Amino acid sequence: MKIHRIKTGLVRIKENQISKTKGPAPQMLKVLLGKKWADWVPIYAWVIEHPEGIIVVDTGETSKTGQQGYLPEWHPYYAFAVQFKVHPQDEIGPQLLKLGIDPTKDVRKVIMTHMHTDHAGGLSHFPNSEILIEKNEYKVGSGISGKLAGYLPHRWPKWLKPNLITLPNEPYYGFNQSLAVTEDRKVMIVATPGHVANHISVVVEIEGIYYFLAGDTSYTQENLLNLIPDGIGTEQSINTLKRVLSFSKSNPTIYLPSHDPEIPERMENKEIVGNYVETIAS
Ligand SMILES: [Zn+2]
């Protein structure tokens, strides 16, 4: 088994979206009016080569975000609070081809942590894969209410007929709900609500190391370690962060959220979250 990291361009958001700030104003208003842009950060997607077939987790962003009119400029979030830099060759399709993987033939499953555009923008590259989306997340992202919430359902491929999943109440370590993706249970989906109410993550066990493909559970490992939720999520965030942290204490875990610029280094050095947890505790 093997994991590939695919960087599908860059995104930048406001600093107070990355980390929740104190104060009485509604959080989204603070994000929209926030003056400080954070640094440009990567948009990662993941490819798991498993004996049962290739599994992709999230699909990254599309270069169409650079075309006039692709993003809804009427929406305050797109007007004021997010910017993308994605070239055509950054998209997941061409990058998979470079790895010798044909996205239209060789990818068995695509798992979506959630349906925000920087995760769903590359869906069009996988017309023949089984696409797994959490049932309520799909519902929340669809239609007019989805658009108002910042999703781009009108940009999802017309052919999209996802396998809508609900996670059974089957515990996996500290997670109450989980679903095995492969027969050997080395690729597991776990519920990580917070960034959105029905957010999921994927845990991949390779040779005793747990690669935690966290989507937007937190934007960085630092915010996981300090239990700082993001600026737009739900009340569930803190409990999820605690759960991921306690998982990382009992299992050697490499934490891989979608936008953490320090990921290449952490992967190369096989840096385990637990090492930092001990440093913080002592
Ligand atoms: Zn998101």
GROMACS .gro file of C-alpha atoms and ligand atoms in nm:
model
  283
    1MET     CA    1   0.000   0.000   0.000
    2LYS     CA    2   0.114   0.350  -0.077
    3ILE     CA    3  -0.012   0.707  -0.038
    4HIS     CA    4   0.051   0.986  -0.288
    5ARG     CA    5   0.000   1.350  -0.207
    6ILE     CA    6  -0.139   1.564  -0.492
    7LYS     CA    7  -0.115   1.941  -0.464
    8THR     CA    8  -0.391   2.090  -0.677
    9GLY     CA    9  -0.287   2.454  -0.657
   10LEU     CA   10  -0.313   2.716  -0.385
   11VAL     CA   11  -0.582   2.893  -0.187
   12ARG     CA   12  -0.582   3.178   0.056
   13ILE     CA   13  -0.842   3.271   0.313
   14LYS     CA   14  -0.867   3.518   0.599
   15GLU     CA   15  -0.663   3.463   0.912
   16ASN     CA   16  -0.973   3.454   1.129
   17GLN     CA   17  -1.114   3.171   0.919
   18ILE     CA   18  -0.812   2.954   0.997
   19SER     CA   19  -0.842   2.999   1.374
   20LYS     CA   20  -1.154   3.097   1.561
   21THR     CA   21  -1.121   3.432   1.738
   22LYS     CA   22  -1.296   3.560   2.049
   23GLY     CA   23  -1.548   3.844   2.050
   24PRO     CA   24  -1.921   3.900   2.012
   25ALA     CA   25  -1.949   3.949   1.632
   26PRO     CA   26  -2.083   3.656   1.430
   27GLN     CA   27  -1.792   3.444   1.313
   28MET     CA   28  -1.878   3.460   0.940
   29LEU     CA   29  -1.904   3.837   0.952
   30LYS     CA   30  -1.556   3.852   1.104
   31VAL     CA   31  -1.426   3.632   0.823
   32LEU     CA   32  -1.589   3.846   0.554
   33LEU     CA   33  -1.475   4.177   0.702
   34GLY     CA   34  -1.138   4.046   0.820
   35LYS     CA   35  -0.853   4.257   0.684
   36LYS     CA   36  -0.573   4.004   0.719
   37TRP     CA   37  -0.524   3.744   0.450
   38ALA     CA   38  -0.339   3.434   0.563
   39ASP     CA   39  -0.052   3.305   0.346
   40TRP     CA   40  -0.127   3.110   0.030
   41VAL     CA   41  -0.160   2.744   0.128
   42PRO     CA   42  -0.173   2.420  -0.070
   43ILE     CA   43  -0.491   2.235  -0.166
   44TYR     CA   44  -0.411   1.866  -0.119
   45ALA     CA   45  -0.588   1.557  -0.245
   46TRP     CA   46  -0.477   1.199  -0.176
   47VAL     CA   47  -0.432   0.876  -0.367
   48ILE     CA   48  -0.419   0.541  -0.192
   49GLU     CA   49  -0.283   0.245  -0.385
   50HIS     CA   50  -0.453  -0.050  -0.218
   51PRO     CA   51  -0.455  -0.413  -0.341
   52GLU     CA   52  -0.837  -0.385  -0.381
   53GLY     CA   53  -0.793  -0.087  -0.613
   54ILE     CA   54  -0.699   0.278  -0.617
   55ILE     CA   55  -0.886   0.507  -0.378
   56VAL     CA   56  -0.877   0.886  -0.409
   57VAL     CA   57  -0.962   1.106  -0.110
   58ASP     CA   58  -1.090   1.450  -0.214
   59THR     CA   59  -1.032   1.581  -0.564
   60GLY     CA   60  -0.882   1.926  -0.504
   61GLU     CA   61  -0.970   2.236  -0.702
   62THR     CA   62  -1.020   2.313  -1.071
   63SER     CA   63  -0.834   2.574  -1.277
   64LYS     CA   64  -1.177   2.702  -1.384
   65THR     CA   65  -1.179   2.901  -1.060
   66GLY     CA   66  -0.955   3.140  -1.258
   67GLN     CA   67  -1.222   3.197  -1.525
   68GLN     CA   68  -1.450   3.498  -1.496
   69GLY     CA   69  -1.792   3.392  -1.374
   70TYR     CA   70  -1.702   3.042  -1.253
   71LEU     CA   71  -1.719   3.139  -0.887
   72PRO     CA   72  -2.041   3.308  -0.774
   73GLU     CA   73  -1.934   3.668  -0.736
   74TRP     CA   74  -2.271   3.755  -0.583
   75HIS     CA   75  -2.177   3.542  -0.282
   76PRO     CA   76  -2.004   3.747  -0.011
   77TYR     CA   77  -1.764   3.464   0.075
   78TYR     CA   78  -1.635   3.440  -0.284
   79ALA     CA   79  -1.640   3.817  -0.325
   80PHE     CA   80  -1.441   3.895  -0.012
   81ALA     CA   81  -1.293   3.596   0.163
   82VAL     CA   82  -1.127   3.340  -0.067
   83GLN     CA   83  -0.883   3.340  -0.361
   84PHE     CA   84  -0.747   3.054  -0.572
   85LYS     CA   85  -0.440   2.992  -0.788
   86VAL     CA   86  -0.488   2.672  -0.985
   87HIS     CA   87  -0.326   2.601  -1.324
   88PRO     CA   88  -0.468   2.335  -1.558
   89GLN     CA   89  -0.167   2.112  -1.494
   90ASP     CA   90  -0.228   2.139  -1.115
   91GLU     CA   91  -0.561   1.956  -1.143
   92ILE     CA   92  -0.577   1.603  -1.010
   93GLY     CA   93  -0.647   1.444  -1.350
   94PRO     CA   94  -0.321   1.542  -1.524
   95GLN     CA   95  -0.125   1.475  -1.205
   96LEU     CA   96  -0.261   1.119  -1.179
   97LEU     CA   97  -0.168   1.057  -1.543
   98LYS     CA   98   0.188   1.158  -1.457
   99LEU     CA   99   0.186   0.888  -1.188
  100GLY     CA  100   0.072   0.637  -1.448
  101ILE     CA  101  -0.286   0.630  -1.315
  102ASP     CA  102  -0.569   0.695  -1.561
  103PRO     CA  103  -0.840   0.872  -1.358
  104THR     CA  104  -1.112   0.762  -1.602
  105LYS     CA  105  -1.021   0.392  -1.570
  106ASP     CA  106  -0.797   0.309  -1.280
  107VAL     CA  107  -0.964   0.474  -0.979
  108ARG     CA  108  -1.207   0.245  -0.800
  109LYS     CA  109  -1.341   0.482  -0.537
  110VAL     CA  110  -1.336   0.853  -0.459
  111ILE     CA  111  -1.414   0.949  -0.100
  112MET     CA  112  -1.520   1.308  -0.028
  113THR     CA  113  -1.439   1.447   0.319
  114HIS     CA  114  -1.697   1.716   0.240
  115MET     CA  115  -1.827   1.901  -0.065
  116HIS     CA  116  -1.665   2.246  -0.046
  117THR     CA  117  -1.531   2.352  -0.385
  118ASP     CA  118  -1.160   2.314  -0.304
  119HIS     CA  119  -1.231   1.944  -0.236
  120ALA     CA  120  -1.495   1.878  -0.501
  121GLY     CA  121  -1.352   2.090  -0.785
  122GLY     CA  122  -1.173   1.793  -0.944
  123LEU     CA  123  -1.470   1.552  -0.945
  124SER     CA  124  -1.508   1.582  -1.323
  125HIS     CA  125  -1.191   1.375  -1.367
  126PHE     CA  126  -1.360   1.061  -1.226
  127PRO     CA  127  -1.665   0.979  -1.441
  128ASN     CA  128  -1.629   0.604  -1.389
  129SER     CA  129  -1.543   0.577  -1.020
  130GLU     CA  130  -1.771   0.505  -0.728
  131ILE     CA  131  -1.801   0.841  -0.547
  132LEU     CA  132  -1.867   0.814  -0.175
  133ILE     CA  133  -2.029   1.117  -0.012
  134GLU     CA  134  -2.181   1.140   0.334
  135LYS     CA  135  -2.557   1.150   0.281
  136ASN     CA  136  -2.638   1.461   0.485
  137GLU     CA  137  -2.335   1.650   0.358
  138TYR     CA  138  -2.458   1.590   0.003
  139LYS     CA  139  -2.801   1.716   0.099
  140VAL     CA  140  -2.665   2.025   0.276
  141GLY     CA  141  -2.445   2.111  -0.025
  142SER     CA  142  -2.720   2.067  -0.286
  143GLY     CA  143  -2.973   2.312  -0.427
  144ILE     CA  144  -3.028   2.677  -0.347
  145SER     CA  145  -2.957   2.637   0.022
  146GLY     CA  146  -2.627   2.467  -0.068
  147LYS     CA  147  -2.535   2.762  -0.290
  148LEU     CA  148  -2.620   3.009  -0.014
  149ALA     CA  149  -2.400   2.808   0.223
  150GLY     CA  150  -2.108   2.850  -0.019
  151TYR     CA  151  -2.117   2.514  -0.199
  152LEU     CA  152  -2.112   2.506  -0.582
  153PRO     CA  153  -2.363   2.226  -0.659
  154HIS     CA  154  -2.424   2.366  -1.011
  155ARG     CA  155  -2.055   2.296  -1.085
  156TRP     CA  156  -2.067   1.931  -0.978
  157PRO     CA  157  -2.055   1.699  -1.282
  158LYS     CA  158  -2.396   1.638  -1.440
  159TRP     CA  159  -2.326   1.263  -1.430
  160LEU     CA  160  -2.266   1.265  -1.053
  161LYS     CA  161  -2.463   0.983  -0.890
  162PRO     CA  162  -2.281   0.936  -0.562
  163ASN     CA  163  -2.297   0.643  -0.331
  164LEU     CA  164  -2.452   0.828  -0.036
  165ILE     CA  165  -2.314   0.680   0.283
  166THR     CA  166  -2.413   0.700   0.647
  167LEU     CA  167  -2.153   0.590   0.898
  168PRO     CA  168  -2.283   0.309   1.117
  169ASN     CA  169  -2.246   0.332   1.494
  170GLU     CA  170  -1.942   0.110   1.480
  171PRO     CA  171  -1.662   0.230   1.703
  172TYR     CA  172  -1.310   0.259   1.566
  173TYR     CA  173  -1.081   0.349   1.856
  174GLY     CA  174  -1.235   0.669   2.004
  175PHE     CA  175  -1.458   0.737   1.703
  176ASN     CA  176  -1.819   0.636   1.757
  177GLN     CA  177  -1.902   0.602   1.391
  178SER     CA  178  -1.687   0.436   1.127
  179LEU     CA  179  -1.705   0.250   0.801
  180ALA     CA  180  -1.446   0.012   0.656
  181VAL     CA  181  -1.365   0.095   0.294
  182THR     CA  182  -1.150  -0.213   0.233
  183GLU     CA  183  -1.190  -0.571   0.348
  184ASP     CA  184  -0.868  -0.564   0.548
  185ARG     CA  185  -1.003  -0.257   0.739
  186LYS     CA  186  -0.680  -0.070   0.667
  187VAL     CA  187  -0.875   0.212   0.502
  188MET     CA  188  -1.144   0.344   0.737
  189ILE     CA  189  -1.385   0.636   0.721
  190VAL     CA  190  -1.449   0.807   1.055
  191ALA     CA  191  -1.690   1.085   1.150
  192THR     CA  192  -1.509   1.414   1.219
  193PRO     CA  193  -1.791   1.670   1.247
  194GLY     CA  194  -1.700   2.035   1.299
  195HIS     CA  195  -1.578   2.221   0.991
  196VAL     CA  196  -1.914   2.106   0.851
  197ALA     CA  197  -2.169   1.906   1.046
  198ASN     CA  198  -2.117   1.585   0.850
  199HIS     CA  199  -1.747   1.603   0.775
  200ILE     CA  200  -1.564   1.271   0.744
  201SER     CA  201  -1.197   1.174   0.749
  202VAL     CA  202  -1.010   0.872   0.616
  203VAL     CA  203  -0.757   0.676   0.822
  204VAL     CA  204  -0.510   0.461   0.631
  205GLU     CA  205  -0.291   0.213   0.818
  206ILE     CA  206   0.035   0.125   0.649
  207GLU     CA  207   0.296  -0.080   0.837
  208GLY     CA  208   0.174   0.030   1.179
  209ILE     CA  209   0.156   0.399   1.092
  210TYR     CA  210  -0.183   0.570   1.069
  211TYR     CA  211  -0.213   0.833   0.796
  212PHE     CA  212  -0.500   1.055   0.903
  213LEU     CA  213  -0.642   1.219   0.590
  214ALA     CA  214  -0.825   1.488   0.781
  215GLY     CA  215  -0.981   1.708   0.512
  216ASP     CA  216  -1.063   2.033   0.694
  217THR     CA  217  -1.092   1.882   1.044
  218SER     CA  218  -0.846   2.161   1.122
  219TYR     CA  219  -0.645   2.368   0.875
  220THR     CA  220  -0.315   2.289   1.045
  221GLN     CA  221  -0.159   2.038   1.284
  222GLU     CA  222  -0.075   2.326   1.515
  223ASN     CA  223  -0.445   2.402   1.556
  224LEU     CA  224  -0.513   2.036   1.628
  225LEU     CA  225  -0.245   2.030   1.899
  226ASN     CA  226  -0.379   2.349   2.054
  227LEU     CA  227  -0.743   2.247   2.009
  228ILE     CA  228  -0.825   2.563   1.814
  229PRO     CA  229  -1.132   2.521   1.591
  230ASP     CA  230  -1.157   2.703   1.260
  231GLY     CA  231  -1.353   3.026   1.224
  232ILE     CA  232  -1.653   2.890   1.034
  233GLY     CA  233  -1.727   2.547   1.180
  234THR     CA  234  -1.985   2.414   1.425
  235GLU     CA  235  -1.976   2.355   1.801
  236GLN     CA  236  -1.875   1.995   1.732
  237SER     CA  237  -1.521   2.099   1.631
  238ILE     CA  238  -1.361   2.088   1.975
  239ASN     CA  239  -1.483   1.738   2.053
  240THR     CA  240  -1.362   1.615   1.716
  241LEU     CA  241  -1.019   1.772   1.767
  242LYS     CA  242  -0.999   1.608   2.112
  243ARG     CA  243  -1.092   1.274   1.962
  244VAL     CA  244  -0.832   1.296   1.685
  245LEU     CA  245  -0.570   1.399   1.938
  246SER     CA  246  -0.650   1.111   2.170
  247PHE     CA  247  -0.642   0.873   1.871
  248SER     CA  248  -0.296   1.011   1.791
  249LYS     CA  249  -0.179   0.951   2.147
  250SER     CA  250  -0.253   0.580   2.130
  251ASN     CA  251  -0.159   0.519   1.763
  252PRO     CA  252   0.143   0.643   1.570
  253THR     CA  253  -0.034   0.898   1.351
  254ILE     CA  254   0.075   1.130   1.072
  255TYR     CA  255  -0.186   1.406   1.058
  256LEU     CA  256  -0.263   1.520   0.704
  257PRO     CA  257  -0.523   1.796   0.673
  258SER     CA  258  -0.589   1.942   0.326
  259HIS     CA  259  -0.420   2.280   0.362
  260ASP     CA  260  -0.123   2.246   0.599
  261PRO     CA  261   0.194   2.378   0.429
  262GLU     CA  262   0.415   2.172   0.660
  263ILE     CA  263   0.285   1.840   0.532
  264PRO     CA  264   0.565   1.756   0.283
  265GLU     CA  265   0.820   1.786   0.563
  266ARG     CA  266   0.608   1.584   0.807
  267MET     CA  267   0.559   1.306   0.555
  268GLU     CA  268   0.923   1.294   0.462
  269ASN     CA  269   1.035   1.275   0.825
  270LYS     CA  270   0.745   1.050   0.923
  271GLU     CA  271   0.664   1.292   1.204
  272ILE     CA  272   0.420   1.142   1.449
  273VAL     CA  273   0.161   1.366   1.616
  274GLY     CA  274   0.214   1.191   1.951
  275ASN     CA  275   0.568   1.328   1.982
  276TYR     CA  276   0.427   1.680   1.991
  277VAL     CA  277   0.146   1.587   2.225
  278GLU     CA  278   0.404   1.474   2.481
  279THR     CA  279   0.606   1.793   2.436
  280ILE     CA  280   0.295   1.999   2.501
  281ALA     CA  281   0.186   1.795   2.801
  282SER     CA  282   0.528   1.817   2.971
  283ZN      ZN  283  -1.402   2.304   0.364
   0.00000   0.00000   0.00000
